[in-house]
């Protein structure tokens, strides 16, 4: 009888979770347990209601994630793991917003610690960051750093889209102009040229023209040809570019 009871208990423990079980866990805000049990629901029963519950739990768990000085991006890693575990979350705006917000906070924490490669780590962990998430991260990086530093983040915010909303950001304009003053081989200068002359010309054109006044040799090397292509050089600037062999 004891053996039968133990077998019965084990069978019950292995019993697949139902949607009602997950709803009960959700009402208790037992998010971690909900995510553990969600995968026990039979694939055929994973309805829109199931996805909504998983999304609620994943958003709550991502928002509650914390990082420490040892690993400033611990919360980001946890959120990314959830996104990989439940693939549909990547296409869920609520989760994507929560994930990007966590990543931005981790980036700021890393920068506050004055750690090396904070930006590189952020970009490595967030290859699919949304435009708004990248824009918020770029604004965070601009605080207390050289204006050209967040160029990769602003480029991610623009996403190669012509006249993207991020093109109108004042910080982006300042960063692009600063990055154009770097050597032409610097990846940030390369990104700045694409943003300035391909994606955001309509928004940045006037500021780029103004930046030609008293421009450095590096700036001229990055801008003479594309400015000429846009027919945006004054006669004096054209002569200056030619004097530089550009």
PDB file of C-alpha atoms in Angstrom:
ATOM      1  CA  UNK A   1       0.000   0.000   0.000  1.00  0.00           C
ATOM      2  CA  UNK A   2       2.866   2.343   0.841  1.00  0.00           C
ATOM      3  CA  UNK A   3       4.496   1.651  -2.522  1.00  0.00           C
ATOM      4  CA  UNK A   4       1.209   2.291  -4.302  1.00  0.00           C
ATOM      5  CA  UNK A   5       0.829   5.591  -2.479  1.00  0.00           C
ATOM      6  CA  UNK A   6       4.350   6.685  -3.371  1.00  0.00           C
ATOM      7  CA  UNK A   7       3.840   5.793  -7.016  1.00  0.00           C
ATOM      8  CA  UNK A   8       0.554   7.663  -7.026  1.00  0.00           C
ATOM      9  CA  UNK A   9       2.223  10.763  -5.534  1.00  0.00           C
ATOM     10  CA  UNK A  10       5.046  10.583  -8.061  1.00  0.00           C
ATOM     11  CA  UNK A  11       2.585  10.290 -10.921  1.00  0.00           C
ATOM     12  CA  UNK A  12       0.689  13.305  -9.592  1.00  0.00           C
ATOM     13  CA  UNK A  13       3.912  15.311  -9.350  1.00  0.00           C
ATOM     14  CA  UNK A  14       4.634  14.505 -12.974  1.00  0.00           C
ATOM     15  CA  UNK A  15       1.128  15.398 -14.108  1.00  0.00           C
ATOM     16  CA  UNK A  16       1.169  18.116 -16.796  1.00  0.00           C
ATOM     17  CA  UNK A  17       0.143  21.555 -15.618  1.00  0.00           C
ATOM     18  CA  UNK A  18      -3.090  22.976 -16.916  1.00  0.00           C
ATOM     19  CA  UNK A  19      -3.979  26.487 -17.953  1.00  0.00           C
ATOM     20  CA  UNK A  20      -6.025  26.740 -14.764  1.00  0.00           C
ATOM     21  CA  UNK A  21      -2.906  25.896 -12.738  1.00  0.00           C
ATOM     22  CA  UNK A  22      -1.016  28.736 -14.414  1.00  0.00           C
ATOM     23  CA  UNK A  23      -3.893  31.140 -13.896  1.00  0.00           C
ATOM     24  CA  UNK A  24      -3.879  30.296 -10.198  1.00  0.00           C
ATOM     25  CA  UNK A  25      -0.122  30.919 -10.007  1.00  0.00           C
ATOM     26  CA  UNK A  26      -0.595  34.196 -11.879  1.00  0.00           C
ATOM     27  CA  UNK A  27      -3.251  35.374  -9.419  1.00  0.00           C
ATOM     28  CA  UNK A  28      -0.727  34.677  -6.644  1.00  0.00           C
ATOM     29  CA  UNK A  29       2.026  36.474  -8.580  1.00  0.00           C
ATOM     30  CA  UNK A  30       4.119  33.338  -8.278  1.00  0.00           C
ATOM     31  CA  UNK A  31       5.934  34.280 -11.459  1.00  0.00           C
ATOM     32  CA  UNK A  32       9.006  32.072 -11.113  1.00  0.00           C
ATOM     33  CA  UNK A  33       6.911  28.981 -10.484  1.00  0.00           C
ATOM     34  CA  UNK A  34       4.570  29.891 -13.321  1.00  0.00           C
ATOM     35  CA  UNK A  35       7.470  30.017 -15.756  1.00  0.00           C
ATOM     36  CA  UNK A  36       8.720  26.656 -14.500  1.00  0.00           C
ATOM     37  CA  UNK A  37       5.304  25.013 -14.858  1.00  0.00           C
ATOM     38  CA  UNK A  38       4.390  26.694 -18.146  1.00  0.00           C
ATOM     39  CA  UNK A  39       6.475  24.254 -20.135  1.00  0.00           C
ATOM     40  CA  UNK A  40       4.530  21.357 -18.592  1.00  0.00           C
ATOM     41  CA  UNK A  41       1.407  22.451 -20.461  1.00  0.00           C
ATOM     42  CA  UNK A  42       0.914  20.281 -23.505  1.00  0.00           C
ATOM     43  CA  UNK A  43       1.955  22.068 -26.733  1.00  0.00           C
ATOM     44  CA  UNK A  44      -1.552  21.701 -28.173  1.00  0.00           C
ATOM     45  CA  UNK A  45      -2.933  23.584 -25.157  1.00  0.00           C
ATOM     46  CA  UNK A  46      -0.555  26.558 -25.403  1.00  0.00           C
ATOM     47  CA  UNK A  47      -3.180  29.066 -26.422  1.00  0.00           C
ATOM     48  CA  UNK A  48      -3.177  32.865 -26.527  1.00  0.00           C
ATOM     49  CA  UNK A  49      -4.179  32.784 -22.870  1.00  0.00           C
ATOM     50  CA  UNK A  50      -1.118  30.644 -22.099  1.00  0.00           C
ATOM     51  CA  UNK A  51       1.147  33.072 -23.950  1.00  0.00           C
ATOM     52  CA  UNK A  52      -0.387  36.011 -22.105  1.00  0.00           C
ATOM     53  CA  UNK A  53       0.336  34.385 -18.738  1.00  0.00           C
ATOM     54  CA  UNK A  54       3.913  33.569 -19.723  1.00  0.00           C
ATOM     55  CA  UNK A  55       4.367  37.146 -20.919  1.00  0.00           C
ATOM     56  CA  UNK A  56       3.041  38.543 -17.627  1.00  0.00           C
ATOM     57  CA  UNK A  57       5.461  36.340 -15.703  1.00  0.00           C
ATOM     58  CA  UNK A  58       8.435  37.085 -17.955  1.00  0.00           C
ATOM     59  CA  UNK A  59       7.866  40.846 -17.796  1.00  0.00           C
ATOM     60  CA  UNK A  60       7.587  40.712 -14.004  1.00  0.00           C
ATOM     61  CA  UNK A  61      10.706  38.564 -13.668  1.00  0.00           C
ATOM     62  CA  UNK A  62      12.699  40.773 -16.020  1.00  0.00           C
ATOM     63  CA  UNK A  63      11.688  43.926 -14.160  1.00  0.00           C
ATOM     64  CA  UNK A  64      12.574  42.342 -10.823  1.00  0.00           C
ATOM     65  CA  UNK A  65      16.013  41.256 -11.994  1.00  0.00           C
ATOM     66  CA  UNK A  66      18.978  42.755 -10.182  1.00  0.00           C
ATOM     67  CA  UNK A  67      22.637  43.081 -11.051  1.00  0.00           C
ATOM     68  CA  UNK A  68      25.625  43.444  -8.793  1.00  0.00           C
ATOM     69  CA  UNK A  69      29.116  44.858  -8.924  1.00  0.00           C
ATOM     70  CA  UNK A  70      30.535  41.472  -9.866  1.00  0.00           C
ATOM     71  CA  UNK A  71      28.329  41.199 -12.940  1.00  0.00           C
ATOM     72  CA  UNK A  72      26.689  44.543 -13.853  1.00  0.00           C
ATOM     73  CA  UNK A  73      24.731  42.803 -16.620  1.00  0.00           C
ATOM     74  CA  UNK A  74      23.310  39.912 -14.583  1.00  0.00           C
ATOM     75  CA  UNK A  75      19.715  41.125 -14.968  1.00  0.00           C
ATOM     76  CA  UNK A  76      20.181  41.571 -18.704  1.00  0.00           C
ATOM     77  CA  UNK A  77      21.464  38.009 -19.008  1.00  0.00           C
ATOM     78  CA  UNK A  78      18.453  36.713 -17.097  1.00  0.00           C
ATOM     79  CA  UNK A  79      16.026  38.599 -19.339  1.00  0.00           C
ATOM     80  CA  UNK A  80      17.813  37.354 -22.470  1.00  0.00           C
ATOM     81  CA  UNK A  81      17.614  33.776 -21.153  1.00  0.00           C
ATOM     82  CA  UNK A  82      13.848  34.130 -20.750  1.00  0.00           C
ATOM     83  CA  UNK A  83      13.578  35.412 -24.302  1.00  0.00           C
ATOM     84  CA  UNK A  84      15.499  32.419 -25.591  1.00  0.00           C
ATOM     85  CA  UNK A  85      13.536  29.951 -23.484  1.00  0.00           C
ATOM     86  CA  UNK A  86      10.194  31.259 -24.749  1.00  0.00           C
ATOM     87  CA  UNK A  87      10.951  32.278 -28.332  1.00  0.00           C
ATOM     88  CA  UNK A  88       7.616  34.067 -28.893  1.00  0.00           C
ATOM     89  CA  UNK A  89       8.561  36.692 -26.297  1.00  0.00           C
ATOM     90  CA  UNK A  90      10.969  38.355 -28.734  1.00  0.00           C
ATOM     91  CA  UNK A  91       7.946  39.401 -30.796  1.00  0.00           C
ATOM     92  CA  UNK A  92       5.987  40.600 -27.769  1.00  0.00           C
ATOM     93  CA  UNK A  93       6.248  44.396 -27.352  1.00  0.00           C
ATOM     94  CA  UNK A  94       5.666  44.341 -23.576  1.00  0.00           C
ATOM     95  CA  UNK A  95       8.505  41.937 -22.980  1.00  0.00           C
ATOM     96  CA  UNK A  96      10.822  43.674 -25.458  1.00  0.00           C
ATOM     97  CA  UNK A  97      10.245  46.981 -23.652  1.00  0.00           C
ATOM     98  CA  UNK A  98      10.947  45.426 -20.246  1.00  0.00           C
ATOM     99  CA  UNK A  99      14.052  43.667 -21.574  1.00  0.00           C
ATOM    100  CA  UNK A 100      15.437  46.883 -23.100  1.00  0.00           C
ATOM    101  CA  UNK A 101      14.732  48.844 -19.916  1.00  0.00           C
ATOM    102  CA  UNK A 102      16.629  46.289 -17.838  1.00  0.00           C
ATOM    103  CA  UNK A 103      19.546  46.434 -20.279  1.00  0.00           C
ATOM    104  CA  UNK A 104      19.665  50.242 -20.069  1.00  0.00           C
ATOM    105  CA  UNK A 105      19.723  50.167 -16.260  1.00  0.00           C
ATOM    106  CA  UNK A 106      22.512  47.585 -16.333  1.00  0.00           C
ATOM    107  CA  UNK A 107      24.480  49.723 -18.749  1.00  0.00           C
ATOM    108  CA  UNK A 108      24.149  52.738 -16.460  1.00  0.00           C
ATOM    109  CA  UNK A 109      25.199  50.610 -13.493  1.00  0.00           C
ATOM    110  CA  UNK A 110      28.263  49.392 -15.372  1.00  0.00           C
ATOM    111  CA  UNK A 111      29.196  52.948 -16.309  1.00  0.00           C
ATOM    112  CA  UNK A 112      28.741  54.103 -12.701  1.00  0.00           C
ATOM    113  CA  UNK A 113      31.244  51.434 -11.693  1.00  0.00           C
ATOM    114  CA  UNK A 114      33.639  52.842 -14.303  1.00  0.00           C
ATOM    115  CA  UNK A 115      34.151  49.387 -15.796  1.00  0.00           C
ATOM    116  CA  UNK A 116      35.839  48.782 -19.140  1.00  0.00           C
ATOM    117  CA  UNK A 117      33.898  47.661 -22.215  1.00  0.00           C
ATOM    118  CA  UNK A 118      30.441  48.483 -20.796  1.00  0.00           C
ATOM    119  CA  UNK A 119      29.199  49.577 -24.201  1.00  0.00           C
ATOM    120  CA  UNK A 120      30.725  46.574 -25.986  1.00  0.00           C
ATOM    121  CA  UNK A 121      29.072  44.200 -23.513  1.00  0.00           C
ATOM    122  CA  UNK A 122      25.728  45.945 -23.874  1.00  0.00           C
ATOM    123  CA  UNK A 123      25.817  45.661 -27.659  1.00  0.00           C
ATOM    124  CA  UNK A 124      26.925  42.027 -27.497  1.00  0.00           C
ATOM    125  CA  UNK A 125      24.060  41.106 -25.181  1.00  0.00           C
ATOM    126  CA  UNK A 126      21.426  43.176 -27.019  1.00  0.00           C
ATOM    127  CA  UNK A 127      21.880  42.654 -30.777  1.00  0.00           C
ATOM    128  CA  UNK A 128      18.133  43.085 -31.330  1.00  0.00           C
ATOM    129  CA  UNK A 129      17.536  46.078 -29.066  1.00  0.00           C
ATOM    130  CA  UNK A 130      14.590  48.162 -30.223  1.00  0.00           C
ATOM    131  CA  UNK A 131      14.921  51.710 -31.513  1.00  0.00           C
ATOM    132  CA  UNK A 132      13.567  53.308 -28.334  1.00  0.00           C
ATOM    133  CA  UNK A 133      15.684  51.079 -26.127  1.00  0.00           C
ATOM    134  CA  UNK A 134      18.843  51.954 -28.052  1.00  0.00           C
ATOM    135  CA  UNK A 135      17.956  55.650 -27.959  1.00  0.00           C
ATOM    136  CA  UNK A 136      17.484  55.619 -24.190  1.00  0.00           C
ATOM    137  CA  UNK A 137      20.772  53.761 -23.759  1.00  0.00           C
ATOM    138  CA  UNK A 138      22.546  56.285 -25.994  1.00  0.00           C
ATOM    139  CA  UNK A 139      21.236  59.160 -23.903  1.00  0.00           C
ATOM    140  CA  UNK A 140      22.479  57.415 -20.765  1.00  0.00           C
ATOM    141  CA  UNK A 141      25.966  56.969 -22.220  1.00  0.00           C
ATOM    142  CA  UNK A 142      26.188  60.640 -23.253  1.00  0.00           C
ATOM    143  CA  UNK A 143      26.164  61.656 -19.585  1.00  0.00           C
ATOM    144  CA  UNK A 144      29.758  62.296 -18.567  1.00  0.00           C
ATOM    145  CA  UNK A 145      31.364  60.834 -21.701  1.00  0.00           C
ATOM    146  CA  UNK A 146      32.791  62.214 -24.905  1.00  0.00           C
ATOM    147  CA  UNK A 147      30.023  63.030 -27.348  1.00  0.00           C
ATOM    148  CA  UNK A 148      31.202  60.462 -29.903  1.00  0.00           C
ATOM    149  CA  UNK A 149      31.112  57.492 -27.470  1.00  0.00           C
ATOM    150  CA  UNK A 150      27.415  56.533 -27.901  1.00  0.00           C
ATOM    151  CA  UNK A 151      27.606  56.561 -31.715  1.00  0.00           C
ATOM    152  CA  UNK A 152      27.011  52.774 -32.015  1.00  0.00           C
ATOM    153  CA  UNK A 153      23.873  53.110 -29.897  1.00  0.00           C
ATOM    154  CA  UNK A 154      22.494  55.991 -31.928  1.00  0.00           C
ATOM    155  CA  UNK A 155      23.210  53.982 -35.088  1.00  0.00           C
ATOM    156  CA  UNK A 156      21.222  51.092 -33.591  1.00  0.00           C
ATOM    157  CA  UNK A 157      18.381  53.480 -32.756  1.00  0.00           C
ATOM    158  CA  UNK A 158      18.257  54.671 -36.369  1.00  0.00           C
ATOM    159  CA  UNK A 159      18.522  51.099 -37.605  1.00  0.00           C
ATOM    160  CA  UNK A 160      19.423  52.138 -41.134  1.00  0.00           C
ATOM    161  CA  UNK A 161      15.901  53.455 -41.704  1.00  0.00           C
ATOM    162  CA  UNK A 162      15.667  56.636 -43.752  1.00  0.00           C
ATOM    163  CA  UNK A 163      14.336  59.572 -41.738  1.00  0.00           C
ATOM    164  CA  UNK A 164      13.825  57.433 -38.621  1.00  0.00           C
ATOM    165  CA  UNK A 165      12.363  59.166 -35.597  1.00  0.00           C
ATOM    166  CA  UNK A 166      15.718  58.981 -33.815  1.00  0.00           C
ATOM    167  CA  UNK A 167      17.208  61.240 -36.507  1.00  0.00           C
ATOM    168  CA  UNK A 168      15.568  64.217 -34.820  1.00  0.00           C
ATOM    169  CA  UNK A 169      17.231  63.616 -31.459  1.00  0.00           C
ATOM    170  CA  UNK A 170      19.456  66.541 -30.478  1.00  0.00           C
ATOM    171  CA  UNK A 171      21.922  64.221 -28.817  1.00  0.00           C
ATOM    172  CA  UNK A 172      22.238  62.174 -31.982  1.00  0.00           C
ATOM    173  CA  UNK A 173      23.185  65.267 -33.972  1.00  0.00           C
ATOM    174  CA  UNK A 174      25.889  66.218 -31.491  1.00  0.00           C
ATOM    175  CA  UNK A 175      27.239  62.668 -31.415  1.00  0.00           C
ATOM    176  CA  UNK A 176      27.299  62.341 -35.202  1.00  0.00           C
ATOM    177  CA  UNK A 177      29.230  65.600 -35.621  1.00  0.00           C
ATOM    178  CA  UNK A 178      31.699  64.548 -32.917  1.00  0.00           C
ATOM    179  CA  UNK A 179      32.191  61.097 -34.459  1.00  0.00           C
ATOM    180  CA  UNK A 180      32.846  62.655 -37.867  1.00  0.00           C
ATOM    181  CA  UNK A 181      35.857  64.298 -36.247  1.00  0.00           C
ATOM    182  CA  UNK A 182      37.474  60.896 -35.638  1.00  0.00           C
ATOM    183  CA  UNK A 183      39.856  59.149 -38.066  1.00  0.00           C
ATOM    184  CA  UNK A 184      38.007  57.730 -41.060  1.00  0.00           C
ATOM    185  CA  UNK A 185      38.918  54.160 -40.083  1.00  0.00           C
ATOM    186  CA  UNK A 186      37.323  54.463 -36.648  1.00  0.00           C
ATOM    187  CA  UNK A 187      34.106  52.371 -36.598  1.00  0.00           C
ATOM    188  CA  UNK A 188      32.264  55.251 -34.956  1.00  0.00           C
ATOM    189  CA  UNK A 189      33.186  57.553 -37.851  1.00  0.00           C
ATOM    190  CA  UNK A 190      31.992  54.904 -40.302  1.00  0.00           C
ATOM    191  CA  UNK A 191      28.665  54.653 -38.468  1.00  0.00           C
ATOM    192  CA  UNK A 192      28.365  58.429 -38.294  1.00  0.00           C
ATOM    193  CA  UNK A 193      28.752  58.757 -42.070  1.00  0.00           C
ATOM    194  CA  UNK A 194      25.996  56.220 -42.703  1.00  0.00           C
ATOM    195  CA  UNK A 195      23.655  57.911 -40.257  1.00  0.00           C
ATOM    196  CA  UNK A 196      24.465  61.435 -41.421  1.00  0.00           C
ATOM    197  CA  UNK A 197      24.427  61.027 -45.169  1.00  0.00           C
ATOM    198  CA  UNK A 198      22.200  58.022 -45.795  1.00  0.00           C
ATOM    199  CA  UNK A 199      19.574  57.743 -43.072  1.00  0.00           C
ATOM    200  CA  UNK A 200      19.283  61.178 -41.469  1.00  0.00           C
ATOM    201  CA  UNK A 201      20.335  63.737 -44.056  1.00  0.00           C
ATOM    202  CA  UNK A 202      16.995  65.556 -43.986  1.00  0.00           C
ATOM    203  CA  UNK A 203      17.211  66.130 -40.244  1.00  0.00           C
ATOM    204  CA  UNK A 204      20.972  66.633 -39.942  1.00  0.00           C
ATOM    205  CA  UNK A 205      21.786  68.509 -43.147  1.00  0.00           C
ATOM    206  CA  UNK A 206      21.756  72.028 -41.648  1.00  0.00           C
ATOM    207  CA  UNK A 207      23.907  71.006 -38.669  1.00  0.00           C
ATOM    208  CA  UNK A 208      26.348  69.175 -40.915  1.00  0.00           C
ATOM    209  CA  UNK A 209      26.696  72.272 -43.083  1.00  0.00           C
ATOM    210  CA  UNK A 210      27.349  74.406 -40.001  1.00  0.00           C
ATOM    211  CA  UNK A 211      29.948  71.908 -38.768  1.00  0.00           C
ATOM    212  CA  UNK A 212      32.008  72.453 -41.931  1.00  0.00           C
ATOM    213  CA  UNK A 213      33.011  75.889 -40.629  1.00  0.00           C
ATOM    214  CA  UNK A 214      36.473  75.521 -39.102  1.00  0.00           C
ATOM    215  CA  UNK A 215      36.331  71.760 -39.546  1.00  0.00           C
ATOM    216  CA  UNK A 216      39.357  69.625 -38.660  1.00  0.00           C
ATOM    217  CA  UNK A 217      41.250  67.554 -41.210  1.00  0.00           C
ATOM    218  CA  UNK A 218      39.598  64.398 -39.891  1.00  0.00           C
ATOM    219  CA  UNK A 219      36.171  65.971 -40.235  1.00  0.00           C
ATOM    220  CA  UNK A 220      36.906  67.064 -43.792  1.00  0.00           C
ATOM    221  CA  UNK A 221      38.179  63.605 -44.702  1.00  0.00           C
ATOM    222  CA  UNK A 222      34.885  62.124 -43.537  1.00  0.00           C
ATOM    223  CA  UNK A 223      32.555  64.720 -44.996  1.00  0.00           C
ATOM    224  CA  UNK A 224      33.900  66.392 -48.142  1.00  0.00           C
ATOM    225  CA  UNK A 225      32.828  63.711 -50.586  1.00  0.00           C
ATOM    226  CA  UNK A 226      29.369  62.981 -49.142  1.00  0.00           C
ATOM    227  CA  UNK A 227      28.670  66.694 -48.692  1.00  0.00           C
ATOM    228  CA  UNK A 228      29.660  67.214 -52.325  1.00  0.00           C
ATOM    229  CA  UNK A 229      27.319  64.394 -53.351  1.00  0.00           C
ATOM    230  CA  UNK A 230      24.497  66.221 -51.575  1.00  0.00           C
ATOM    231  CA  UNK A 231      25.531  69.481 -53.281  1.00  0.00           C
ATOM    232  CA  UNK A 232      25.922  71.004 -49.833  1.00  0.00           C
ATOM    233  CA  UNK A 233      29.390  72.584 -50.079  1.00  0.00           C
ATOM    234  CA  UNK A 234      29.832  76.305 -50.404  1.00  0.00           C
ATOM    235  CA  UNK A 235      32.401  77.532 -52.920  1.00  0.00           C
ATOM    236  CA  UNK A 236      34.857  78.237 -50.106  1.00  0.00           C
ATOM    237  CA  UNK A 237      34.307  74.804 -48.587  1.00  0.00           C
ATOM    238  CA  UNK A 238      34.802  73.182 -51.976  1.00  0.00           C
ATOM    239  CA  UNK A 239      38.147  74.921 -52.286  1.00  0.00           C
ATOM    240  CA  UNK A 240      39.066  73.838 -48.785  1.00  0.00           C
ATOM    241  CA  UNK A 241      38.256  70.212 -49.571  1.00  0.00           C
ATOM    242  CA  UNK A 242      40.329  70.387 -52.750  1.00  0.00           C
ATOM    243  CA  UNK A 243      43.235  71.857 -50.786  1.00  0.00           C
ATOM    244  CA  UNK A 244      43.032  68.737 -48.597  1.00  0.00           C
ATOM    245  CA  UNK A 245      43.106  66.566 -51.725  1.00  0.00           C
ATOM    246  CA  UNK A 246      39.522  65.468 -51.156  1.00  0.00           C
TER     247      UNK A 246
END
